[in-house]
Tab-separated table of N, CA, C and O in Angstrom:
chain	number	residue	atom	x	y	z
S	69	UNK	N	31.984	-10.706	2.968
S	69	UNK	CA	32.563	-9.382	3.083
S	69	UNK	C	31.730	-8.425	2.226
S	69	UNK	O	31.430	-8.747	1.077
S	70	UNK	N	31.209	-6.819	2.956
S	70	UNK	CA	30.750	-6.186	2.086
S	70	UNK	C	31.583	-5.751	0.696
S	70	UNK	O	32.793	-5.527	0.644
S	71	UNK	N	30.588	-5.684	-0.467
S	71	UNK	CA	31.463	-5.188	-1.840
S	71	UNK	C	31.984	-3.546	-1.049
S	71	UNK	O	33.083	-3.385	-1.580
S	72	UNK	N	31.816	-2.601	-0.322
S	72	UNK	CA	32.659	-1.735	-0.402
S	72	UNK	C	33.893	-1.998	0.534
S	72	UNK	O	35.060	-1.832	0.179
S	73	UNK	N	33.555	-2.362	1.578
S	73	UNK	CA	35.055	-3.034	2.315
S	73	UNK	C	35.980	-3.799	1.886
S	73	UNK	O	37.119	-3.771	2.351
S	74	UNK	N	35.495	-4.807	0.670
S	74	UNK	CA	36.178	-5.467	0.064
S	74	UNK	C	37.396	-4.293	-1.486
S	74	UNK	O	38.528	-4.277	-1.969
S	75	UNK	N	36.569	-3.840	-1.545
S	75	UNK	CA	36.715	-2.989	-2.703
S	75	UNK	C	38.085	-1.884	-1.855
S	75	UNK	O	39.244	-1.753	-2.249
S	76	UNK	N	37.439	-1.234	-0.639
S	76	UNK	CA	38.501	-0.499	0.144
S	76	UNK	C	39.917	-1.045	0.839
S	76	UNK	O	40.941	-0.472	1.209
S	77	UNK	N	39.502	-2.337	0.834
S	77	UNK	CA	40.614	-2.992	1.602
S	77	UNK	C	41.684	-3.217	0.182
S	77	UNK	O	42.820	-2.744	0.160
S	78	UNK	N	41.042	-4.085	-1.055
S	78	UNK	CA	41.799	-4.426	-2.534
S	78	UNK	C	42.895	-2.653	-2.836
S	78	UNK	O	43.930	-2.376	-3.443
S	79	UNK	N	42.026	-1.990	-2.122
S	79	UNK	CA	42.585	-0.569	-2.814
S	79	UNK	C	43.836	-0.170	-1.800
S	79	UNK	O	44.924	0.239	-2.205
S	80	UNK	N	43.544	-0.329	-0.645
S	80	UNK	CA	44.812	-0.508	0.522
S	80	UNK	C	46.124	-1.170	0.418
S	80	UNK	O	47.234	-0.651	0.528
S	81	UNK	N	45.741	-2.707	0.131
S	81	UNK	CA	46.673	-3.552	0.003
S	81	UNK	C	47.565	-2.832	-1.291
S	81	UNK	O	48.785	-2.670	-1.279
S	82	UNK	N	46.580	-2.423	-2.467
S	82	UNK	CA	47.585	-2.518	-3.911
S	82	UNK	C	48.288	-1.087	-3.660
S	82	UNK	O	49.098	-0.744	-4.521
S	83	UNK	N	48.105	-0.369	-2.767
S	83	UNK	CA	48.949	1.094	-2.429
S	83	UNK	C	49.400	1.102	-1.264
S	83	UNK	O	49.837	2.107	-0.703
S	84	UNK	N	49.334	-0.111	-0.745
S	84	UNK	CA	50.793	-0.167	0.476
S	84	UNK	C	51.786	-0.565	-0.295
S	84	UNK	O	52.890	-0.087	-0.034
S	85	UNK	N	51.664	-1.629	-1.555
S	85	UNK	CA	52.447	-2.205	-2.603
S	85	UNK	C	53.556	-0.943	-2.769
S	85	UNK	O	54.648	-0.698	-2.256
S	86	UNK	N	52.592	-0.193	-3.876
S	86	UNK	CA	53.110	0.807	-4.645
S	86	UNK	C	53.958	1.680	-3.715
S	86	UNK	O	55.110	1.948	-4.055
S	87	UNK	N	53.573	2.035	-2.823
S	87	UNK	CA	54.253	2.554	-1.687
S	87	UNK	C	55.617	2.080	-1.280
S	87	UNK	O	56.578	2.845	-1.210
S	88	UNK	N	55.684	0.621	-0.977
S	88	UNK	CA	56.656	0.139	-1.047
S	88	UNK	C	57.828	0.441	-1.677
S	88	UNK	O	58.960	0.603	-1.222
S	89	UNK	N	57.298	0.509	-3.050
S	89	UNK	CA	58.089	0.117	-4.177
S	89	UNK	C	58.098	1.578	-4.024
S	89	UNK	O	57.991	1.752	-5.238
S	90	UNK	N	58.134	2.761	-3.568
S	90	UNK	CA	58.164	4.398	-4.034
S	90	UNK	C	57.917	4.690	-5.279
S	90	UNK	O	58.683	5.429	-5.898
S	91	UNK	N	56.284	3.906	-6.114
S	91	UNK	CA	55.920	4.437	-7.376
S	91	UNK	C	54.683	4.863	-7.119
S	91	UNK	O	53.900	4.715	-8.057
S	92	UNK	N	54.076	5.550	-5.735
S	92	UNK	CA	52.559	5.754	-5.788
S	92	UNK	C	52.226	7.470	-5.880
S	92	UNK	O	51.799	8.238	-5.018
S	93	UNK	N	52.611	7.696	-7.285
S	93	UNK	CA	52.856	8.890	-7.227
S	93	UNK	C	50.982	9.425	-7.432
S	93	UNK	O	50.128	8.560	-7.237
S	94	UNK	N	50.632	10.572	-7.742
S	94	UNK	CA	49.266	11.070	-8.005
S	94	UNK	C	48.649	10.215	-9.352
S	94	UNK	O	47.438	10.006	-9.423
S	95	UNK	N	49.900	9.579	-10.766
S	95	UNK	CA	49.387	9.295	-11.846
S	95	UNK	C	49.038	7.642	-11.481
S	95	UNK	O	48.174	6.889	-11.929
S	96	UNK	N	49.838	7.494	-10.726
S	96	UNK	CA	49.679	5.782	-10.393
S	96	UNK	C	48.478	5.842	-9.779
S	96	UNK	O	47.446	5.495	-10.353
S	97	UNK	N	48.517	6.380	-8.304
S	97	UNK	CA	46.972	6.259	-7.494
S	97	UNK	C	45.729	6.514	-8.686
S	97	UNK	O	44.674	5.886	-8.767
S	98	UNK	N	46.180	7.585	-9.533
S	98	UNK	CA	44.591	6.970	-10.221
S	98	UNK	C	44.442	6.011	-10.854
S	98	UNK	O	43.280	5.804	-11.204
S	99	UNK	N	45.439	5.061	-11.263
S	99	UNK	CA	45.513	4.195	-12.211
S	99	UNK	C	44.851	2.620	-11.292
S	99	UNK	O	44.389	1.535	-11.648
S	100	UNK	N	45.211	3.448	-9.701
S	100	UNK	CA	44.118	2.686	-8.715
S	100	UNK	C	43.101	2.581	-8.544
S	100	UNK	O	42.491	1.516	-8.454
S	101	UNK	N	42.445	4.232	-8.413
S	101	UNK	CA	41.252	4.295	-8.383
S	101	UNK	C	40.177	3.990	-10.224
S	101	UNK	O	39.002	4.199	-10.529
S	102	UNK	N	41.276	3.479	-10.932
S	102	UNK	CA	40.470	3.072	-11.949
S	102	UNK	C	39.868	1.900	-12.222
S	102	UNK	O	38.899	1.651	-12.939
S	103	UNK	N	40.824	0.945	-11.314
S	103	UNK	CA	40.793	-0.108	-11.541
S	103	UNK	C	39.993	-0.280	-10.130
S	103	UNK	O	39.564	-1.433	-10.098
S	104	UNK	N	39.811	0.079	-9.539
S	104	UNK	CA	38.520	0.015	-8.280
S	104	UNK	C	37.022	0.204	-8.964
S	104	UNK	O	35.918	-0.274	-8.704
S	105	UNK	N	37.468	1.044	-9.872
S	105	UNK	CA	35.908	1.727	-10.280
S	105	UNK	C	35.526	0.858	-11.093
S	105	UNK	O	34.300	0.752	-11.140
S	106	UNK	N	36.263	-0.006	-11.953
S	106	UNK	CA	36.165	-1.200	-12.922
S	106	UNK	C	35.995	-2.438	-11.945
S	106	UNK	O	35.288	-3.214	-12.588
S	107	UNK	N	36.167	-2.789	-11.206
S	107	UNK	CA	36.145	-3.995	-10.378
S	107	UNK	C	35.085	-3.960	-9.679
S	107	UNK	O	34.616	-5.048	-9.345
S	108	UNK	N	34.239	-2.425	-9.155
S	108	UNK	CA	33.098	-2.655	-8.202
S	108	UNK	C	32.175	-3.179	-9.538
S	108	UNK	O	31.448	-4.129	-9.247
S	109	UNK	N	32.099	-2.805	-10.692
S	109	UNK	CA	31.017	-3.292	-11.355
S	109	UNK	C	30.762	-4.677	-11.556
S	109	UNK	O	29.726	-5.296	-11.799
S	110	UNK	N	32.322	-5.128	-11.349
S	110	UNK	CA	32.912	-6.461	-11.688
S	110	UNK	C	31.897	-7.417	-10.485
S	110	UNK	O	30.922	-8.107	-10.781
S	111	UNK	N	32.549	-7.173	-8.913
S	111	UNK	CA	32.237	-7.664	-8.169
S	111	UNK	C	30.370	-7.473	-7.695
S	111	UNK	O	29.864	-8.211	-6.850
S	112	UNK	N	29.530	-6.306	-8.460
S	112	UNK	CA	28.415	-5.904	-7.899
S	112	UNK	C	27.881	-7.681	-9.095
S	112	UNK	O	27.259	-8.551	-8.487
S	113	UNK	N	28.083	-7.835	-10.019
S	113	UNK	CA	27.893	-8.698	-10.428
S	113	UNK	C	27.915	-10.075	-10.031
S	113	UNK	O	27.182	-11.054	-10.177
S	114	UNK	N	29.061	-9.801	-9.455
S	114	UNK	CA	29.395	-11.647	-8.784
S	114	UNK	C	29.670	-11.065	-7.405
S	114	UNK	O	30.779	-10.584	-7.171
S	115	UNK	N	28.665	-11.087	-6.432
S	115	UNK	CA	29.633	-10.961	-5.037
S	115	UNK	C	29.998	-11.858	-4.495
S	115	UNK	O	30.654	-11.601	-3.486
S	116	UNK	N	29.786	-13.377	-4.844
S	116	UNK	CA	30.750	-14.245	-4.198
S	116	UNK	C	32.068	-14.472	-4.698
S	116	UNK	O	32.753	-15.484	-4.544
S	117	UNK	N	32.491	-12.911	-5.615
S	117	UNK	CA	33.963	-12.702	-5.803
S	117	UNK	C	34.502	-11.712	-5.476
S	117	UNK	O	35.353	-11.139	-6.156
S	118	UNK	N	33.905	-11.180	-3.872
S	118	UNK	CA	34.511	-10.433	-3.231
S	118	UNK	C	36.225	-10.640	-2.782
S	118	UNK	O	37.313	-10.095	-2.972
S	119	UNK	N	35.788	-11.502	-2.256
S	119	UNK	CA	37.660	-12.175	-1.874
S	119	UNK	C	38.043	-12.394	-2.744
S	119	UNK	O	38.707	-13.386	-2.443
S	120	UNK	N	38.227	-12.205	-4.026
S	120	UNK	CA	39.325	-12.244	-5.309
S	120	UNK	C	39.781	-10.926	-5.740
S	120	UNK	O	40.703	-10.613	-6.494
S	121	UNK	N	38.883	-10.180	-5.058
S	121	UNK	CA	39.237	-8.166	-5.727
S	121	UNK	C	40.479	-8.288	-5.346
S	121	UNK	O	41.267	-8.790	-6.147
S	122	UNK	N	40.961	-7.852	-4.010
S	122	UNK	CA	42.142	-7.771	-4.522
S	122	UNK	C	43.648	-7.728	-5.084
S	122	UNK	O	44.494	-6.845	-5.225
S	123	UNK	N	43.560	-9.386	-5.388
S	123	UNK	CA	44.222	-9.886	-6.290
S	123	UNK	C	44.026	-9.468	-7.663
S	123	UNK	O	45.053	-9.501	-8.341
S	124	UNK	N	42.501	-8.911	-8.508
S	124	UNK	CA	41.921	-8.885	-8.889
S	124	UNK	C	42.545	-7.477	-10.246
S	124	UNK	O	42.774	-7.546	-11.454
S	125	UNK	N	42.633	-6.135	-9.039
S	125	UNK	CA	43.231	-4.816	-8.902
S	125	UNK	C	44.519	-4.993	-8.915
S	125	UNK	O	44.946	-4.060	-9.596
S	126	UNK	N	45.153	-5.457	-8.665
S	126	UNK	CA	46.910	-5.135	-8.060
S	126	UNK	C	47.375	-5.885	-9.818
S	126	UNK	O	48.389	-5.646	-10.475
S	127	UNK	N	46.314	-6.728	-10.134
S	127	UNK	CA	46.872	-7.483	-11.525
S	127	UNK	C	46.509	-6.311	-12.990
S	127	UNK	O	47.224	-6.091	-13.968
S	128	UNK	N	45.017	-5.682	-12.611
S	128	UNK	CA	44.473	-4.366	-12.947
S	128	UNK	C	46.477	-3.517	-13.389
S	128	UNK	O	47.243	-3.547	-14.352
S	129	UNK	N	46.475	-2.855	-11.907
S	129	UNK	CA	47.378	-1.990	-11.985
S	129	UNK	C	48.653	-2.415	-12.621
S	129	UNK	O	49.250	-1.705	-13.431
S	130	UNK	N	48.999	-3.416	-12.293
S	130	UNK	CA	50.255	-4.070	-13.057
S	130	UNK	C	49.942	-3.733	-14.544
S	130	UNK	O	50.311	-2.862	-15.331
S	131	UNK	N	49.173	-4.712	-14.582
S	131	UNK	CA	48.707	-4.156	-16.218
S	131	UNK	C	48.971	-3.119	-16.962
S	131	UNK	O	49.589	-2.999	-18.019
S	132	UNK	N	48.107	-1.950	-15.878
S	132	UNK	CA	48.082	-0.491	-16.883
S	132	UNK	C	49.728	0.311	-16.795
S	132	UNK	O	50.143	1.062	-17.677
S	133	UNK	N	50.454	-0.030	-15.612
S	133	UNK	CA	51.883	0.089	-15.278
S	133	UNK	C	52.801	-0.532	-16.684
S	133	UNK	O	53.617	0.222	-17.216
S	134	UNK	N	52.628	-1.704	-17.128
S	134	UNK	CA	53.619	-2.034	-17.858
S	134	UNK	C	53.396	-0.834	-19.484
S	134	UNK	O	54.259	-0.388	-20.240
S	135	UNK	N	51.389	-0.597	-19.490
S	135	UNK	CA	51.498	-0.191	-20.447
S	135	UNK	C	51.476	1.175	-20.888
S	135	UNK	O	51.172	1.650	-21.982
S	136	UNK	N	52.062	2.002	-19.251
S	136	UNK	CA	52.380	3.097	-19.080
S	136	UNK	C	53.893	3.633	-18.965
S	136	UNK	O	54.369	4.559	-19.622
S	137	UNK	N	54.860	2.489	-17.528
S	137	UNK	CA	56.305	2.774	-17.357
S	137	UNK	C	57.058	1.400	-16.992
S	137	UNK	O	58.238	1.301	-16.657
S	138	UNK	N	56.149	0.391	-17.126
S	138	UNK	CA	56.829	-0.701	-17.075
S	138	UNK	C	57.079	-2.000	-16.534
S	138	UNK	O	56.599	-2.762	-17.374
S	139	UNK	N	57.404	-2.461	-15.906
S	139	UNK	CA	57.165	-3.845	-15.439
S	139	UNK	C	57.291	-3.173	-13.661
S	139	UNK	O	58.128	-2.407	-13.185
S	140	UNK	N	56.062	-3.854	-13.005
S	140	UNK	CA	56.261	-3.740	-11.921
S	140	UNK	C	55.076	-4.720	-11.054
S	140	UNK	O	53.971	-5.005	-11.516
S	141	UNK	N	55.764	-5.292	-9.258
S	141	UNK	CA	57.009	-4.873	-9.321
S	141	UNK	C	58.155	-6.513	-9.539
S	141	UNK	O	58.145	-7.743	-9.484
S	142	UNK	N	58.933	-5.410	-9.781
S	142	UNK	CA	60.597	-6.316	-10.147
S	142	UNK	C	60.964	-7.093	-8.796
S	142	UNK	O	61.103	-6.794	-7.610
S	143	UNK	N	61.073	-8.589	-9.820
S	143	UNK	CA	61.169	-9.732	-8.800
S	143	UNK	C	62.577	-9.313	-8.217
S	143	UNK	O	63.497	-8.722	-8.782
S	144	UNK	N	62.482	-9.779	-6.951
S	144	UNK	CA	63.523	-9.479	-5.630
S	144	UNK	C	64.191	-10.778	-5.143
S	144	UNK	O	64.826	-10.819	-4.090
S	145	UNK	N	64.021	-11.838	-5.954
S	145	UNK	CA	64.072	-13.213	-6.145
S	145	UNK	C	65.880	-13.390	-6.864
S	145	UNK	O	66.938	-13.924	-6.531
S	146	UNK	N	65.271	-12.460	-8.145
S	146	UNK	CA	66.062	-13.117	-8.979
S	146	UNK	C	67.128	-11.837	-9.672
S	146	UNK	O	67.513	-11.821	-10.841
S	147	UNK	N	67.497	-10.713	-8.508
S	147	UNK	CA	68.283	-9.694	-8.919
S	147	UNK	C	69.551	-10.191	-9.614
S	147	UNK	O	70.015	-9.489	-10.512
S	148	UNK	N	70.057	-11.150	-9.336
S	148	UNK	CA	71.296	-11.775	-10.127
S	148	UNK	C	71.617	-12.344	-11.507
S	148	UNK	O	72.709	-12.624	-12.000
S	149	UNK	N	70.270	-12.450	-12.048
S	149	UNK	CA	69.842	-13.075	-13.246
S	149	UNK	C	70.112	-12.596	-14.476
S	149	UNK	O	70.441	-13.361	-15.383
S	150	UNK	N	69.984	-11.043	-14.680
S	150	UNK	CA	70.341	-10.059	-15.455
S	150	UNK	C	69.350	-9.922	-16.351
S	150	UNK	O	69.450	-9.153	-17.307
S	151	UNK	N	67.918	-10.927	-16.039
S	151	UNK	CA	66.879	-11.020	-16.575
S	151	UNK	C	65.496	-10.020	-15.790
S	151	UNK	O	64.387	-10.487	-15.531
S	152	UNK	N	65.985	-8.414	-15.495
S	152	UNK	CA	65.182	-8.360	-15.034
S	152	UNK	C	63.159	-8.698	-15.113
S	152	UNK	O	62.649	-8.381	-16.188
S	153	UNK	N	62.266	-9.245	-14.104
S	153	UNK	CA	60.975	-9.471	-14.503
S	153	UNK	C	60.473	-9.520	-13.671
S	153	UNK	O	60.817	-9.965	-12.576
S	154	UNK	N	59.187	-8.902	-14.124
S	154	UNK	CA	57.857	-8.620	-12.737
S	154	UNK	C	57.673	-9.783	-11.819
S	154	UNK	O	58.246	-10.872	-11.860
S	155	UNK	N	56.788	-9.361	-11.001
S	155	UNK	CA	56.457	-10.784	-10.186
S	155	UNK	C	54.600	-11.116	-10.855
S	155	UNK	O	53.789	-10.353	-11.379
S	156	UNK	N	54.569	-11.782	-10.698
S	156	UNK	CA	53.362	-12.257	-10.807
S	156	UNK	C	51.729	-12.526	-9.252
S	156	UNK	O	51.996	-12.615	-8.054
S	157	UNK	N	50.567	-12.573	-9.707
S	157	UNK	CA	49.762	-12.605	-8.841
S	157	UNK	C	48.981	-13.942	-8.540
S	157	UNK	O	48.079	-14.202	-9.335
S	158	UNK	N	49.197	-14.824	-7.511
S	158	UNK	CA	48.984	-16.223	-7.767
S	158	UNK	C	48.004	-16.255	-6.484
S	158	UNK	O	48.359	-16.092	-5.316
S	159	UNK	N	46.901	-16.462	-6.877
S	159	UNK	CA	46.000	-17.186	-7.774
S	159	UNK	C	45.714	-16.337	-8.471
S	159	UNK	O	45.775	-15.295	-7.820
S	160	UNK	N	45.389	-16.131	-9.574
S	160	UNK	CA	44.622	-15.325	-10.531
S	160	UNK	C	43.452	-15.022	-10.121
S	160	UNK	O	43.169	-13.841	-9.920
S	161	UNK	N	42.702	-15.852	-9.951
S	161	UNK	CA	41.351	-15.794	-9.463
S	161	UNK	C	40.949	-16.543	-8.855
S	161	UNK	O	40.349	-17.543	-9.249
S	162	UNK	N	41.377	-15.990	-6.832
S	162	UNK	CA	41.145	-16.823	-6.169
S	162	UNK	C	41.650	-15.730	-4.207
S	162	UNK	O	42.622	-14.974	-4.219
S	163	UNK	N	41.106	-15.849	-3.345
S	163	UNK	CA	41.426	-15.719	-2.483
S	163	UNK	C	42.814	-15.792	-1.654
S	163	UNK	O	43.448	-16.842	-1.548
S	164	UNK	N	43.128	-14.841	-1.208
S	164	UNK	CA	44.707	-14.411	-0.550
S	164	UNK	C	45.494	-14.561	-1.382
S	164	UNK	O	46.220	-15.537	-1.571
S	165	UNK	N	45.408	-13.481	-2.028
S	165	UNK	CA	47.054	-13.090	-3.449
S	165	UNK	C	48.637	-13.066	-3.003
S	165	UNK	O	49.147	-12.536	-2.016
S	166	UNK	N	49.063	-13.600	-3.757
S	166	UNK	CA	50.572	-13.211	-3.259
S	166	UNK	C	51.018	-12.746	-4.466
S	166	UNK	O	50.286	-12.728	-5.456
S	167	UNK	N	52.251	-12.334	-4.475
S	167	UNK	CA	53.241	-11.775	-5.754
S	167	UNK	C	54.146	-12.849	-5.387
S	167	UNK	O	54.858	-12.852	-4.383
S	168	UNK	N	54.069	-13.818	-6.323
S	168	UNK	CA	55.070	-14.938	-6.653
S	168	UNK	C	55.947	-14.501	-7.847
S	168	UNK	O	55.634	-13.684	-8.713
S	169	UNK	N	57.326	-15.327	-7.715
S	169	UNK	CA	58.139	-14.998	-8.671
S	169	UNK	C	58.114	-15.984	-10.174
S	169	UNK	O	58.854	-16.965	-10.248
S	170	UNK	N	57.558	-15.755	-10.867
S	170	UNK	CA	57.335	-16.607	-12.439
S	170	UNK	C	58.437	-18.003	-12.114
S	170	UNK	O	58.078	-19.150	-11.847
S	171	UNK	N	59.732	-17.532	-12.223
S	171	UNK	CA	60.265	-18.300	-12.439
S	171	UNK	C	60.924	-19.071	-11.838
S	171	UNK	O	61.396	-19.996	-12.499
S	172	UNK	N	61.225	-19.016	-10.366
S	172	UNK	CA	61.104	-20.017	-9.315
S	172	UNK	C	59.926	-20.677	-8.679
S	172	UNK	O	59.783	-21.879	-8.454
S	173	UNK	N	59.246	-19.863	-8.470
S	173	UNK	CA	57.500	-20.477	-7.669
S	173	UNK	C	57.539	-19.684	-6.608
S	173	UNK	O	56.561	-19.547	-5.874
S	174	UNK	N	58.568	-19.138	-6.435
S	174	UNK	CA	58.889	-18.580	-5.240
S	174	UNK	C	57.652	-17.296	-4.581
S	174	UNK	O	57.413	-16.237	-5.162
S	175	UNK	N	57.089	-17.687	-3.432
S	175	UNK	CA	56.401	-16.667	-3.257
S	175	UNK	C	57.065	-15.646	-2.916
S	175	UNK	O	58.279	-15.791	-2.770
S	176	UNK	N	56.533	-14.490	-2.721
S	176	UNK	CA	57.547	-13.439	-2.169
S	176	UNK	C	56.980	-12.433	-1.300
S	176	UNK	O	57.706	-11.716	-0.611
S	177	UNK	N	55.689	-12.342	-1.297
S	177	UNK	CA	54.854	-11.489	-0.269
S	177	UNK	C	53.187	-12.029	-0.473
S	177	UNK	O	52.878	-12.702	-1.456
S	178	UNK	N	52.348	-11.706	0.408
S	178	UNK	CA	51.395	-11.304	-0.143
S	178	UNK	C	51.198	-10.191	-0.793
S	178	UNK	O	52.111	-9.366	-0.781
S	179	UNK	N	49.982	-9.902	-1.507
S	179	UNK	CA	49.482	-8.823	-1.709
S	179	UNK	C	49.322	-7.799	-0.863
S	179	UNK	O	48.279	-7.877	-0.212
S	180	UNK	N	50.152	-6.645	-0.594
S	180	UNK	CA	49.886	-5.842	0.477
S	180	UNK	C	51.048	-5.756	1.094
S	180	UNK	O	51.589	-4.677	1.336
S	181	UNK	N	51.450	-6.702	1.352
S	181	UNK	CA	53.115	-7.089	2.169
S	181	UNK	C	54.351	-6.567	1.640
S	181	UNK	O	55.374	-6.488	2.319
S	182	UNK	N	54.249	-6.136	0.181
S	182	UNK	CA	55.467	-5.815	-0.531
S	182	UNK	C	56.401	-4.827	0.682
S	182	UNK	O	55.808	-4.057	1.437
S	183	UNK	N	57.770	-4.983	0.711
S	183	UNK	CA	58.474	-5.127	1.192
S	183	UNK	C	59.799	-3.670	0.163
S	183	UNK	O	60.343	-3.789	-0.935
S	184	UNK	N	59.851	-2.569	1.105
S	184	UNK	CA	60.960	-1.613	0.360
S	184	UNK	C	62.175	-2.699	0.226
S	184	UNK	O	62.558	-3.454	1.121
S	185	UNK	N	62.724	-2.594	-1.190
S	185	UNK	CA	64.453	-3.073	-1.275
S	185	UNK	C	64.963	-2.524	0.224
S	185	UNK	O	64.474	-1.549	0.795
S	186	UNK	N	66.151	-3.435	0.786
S	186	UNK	CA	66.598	-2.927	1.930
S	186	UNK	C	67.927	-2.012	1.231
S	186	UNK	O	67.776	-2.133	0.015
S	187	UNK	N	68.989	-1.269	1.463
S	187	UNK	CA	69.520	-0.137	1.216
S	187	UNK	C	70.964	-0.918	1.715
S	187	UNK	O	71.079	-1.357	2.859
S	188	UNK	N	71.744	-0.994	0.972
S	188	UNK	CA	73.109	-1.517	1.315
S	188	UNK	C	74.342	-0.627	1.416
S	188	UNK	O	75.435	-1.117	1.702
């Protein structure tokens, strides 16, 4: 895969996410395009770690999220728990990401797939 298709697609998937979740406001998307701009250098280095970007980014953004407004996003697993907690990105470093839930195993989407709460 080319490094910019790879790089454009990592940036798609992690803002259909955010989208999902209704947090892709103007401060978040850059907090995307930062972590794109940090990852092409990443990947111009190693391009046979194109297919890990973006898993790569979405773990990026999580990141700068918790250390901006907070944990995201909130496992959909385990609303009953009273423990609310993020989901996690499994494989770390590795081809086709999902957001698994820490504490079941439970997968819960891929990367990209995140899913709006349904509305009761």
């Amino acid at each position: 895969m080319e490094l910019e298709q790879a790089l454009h697609a990592a940036r798609a998937l992690v803002l259909a996410d955010l989208i999902a979740d209704d947090v892709a406001d103007a401060e978040i998307v850059s907090l995307v395009e930062n972590a794109v701009a940090h990852r092409r250098w990443w990947v111009e280095q190693w391009p046979e770690g194109a297919s890990f970007v973006a898993g790569l980014i979405a773990q990026d953004v999580q990141d700068a999220l918790l250390e901006r407004y907070g944990r995201w996003p909130l496992c959909p697993v385990c609303t009953d728990s009273g423990d609310p907690h993020a989901l996690d990105v499994e494989p770390e470093l590795g081809p086709d990401p999902h957001w698994v839930c820490p504490k079941t195993a439970v997968a819960v989407a891929p990367v990209g797939r995140l899913r709006a709460p349904t509305e009761g």
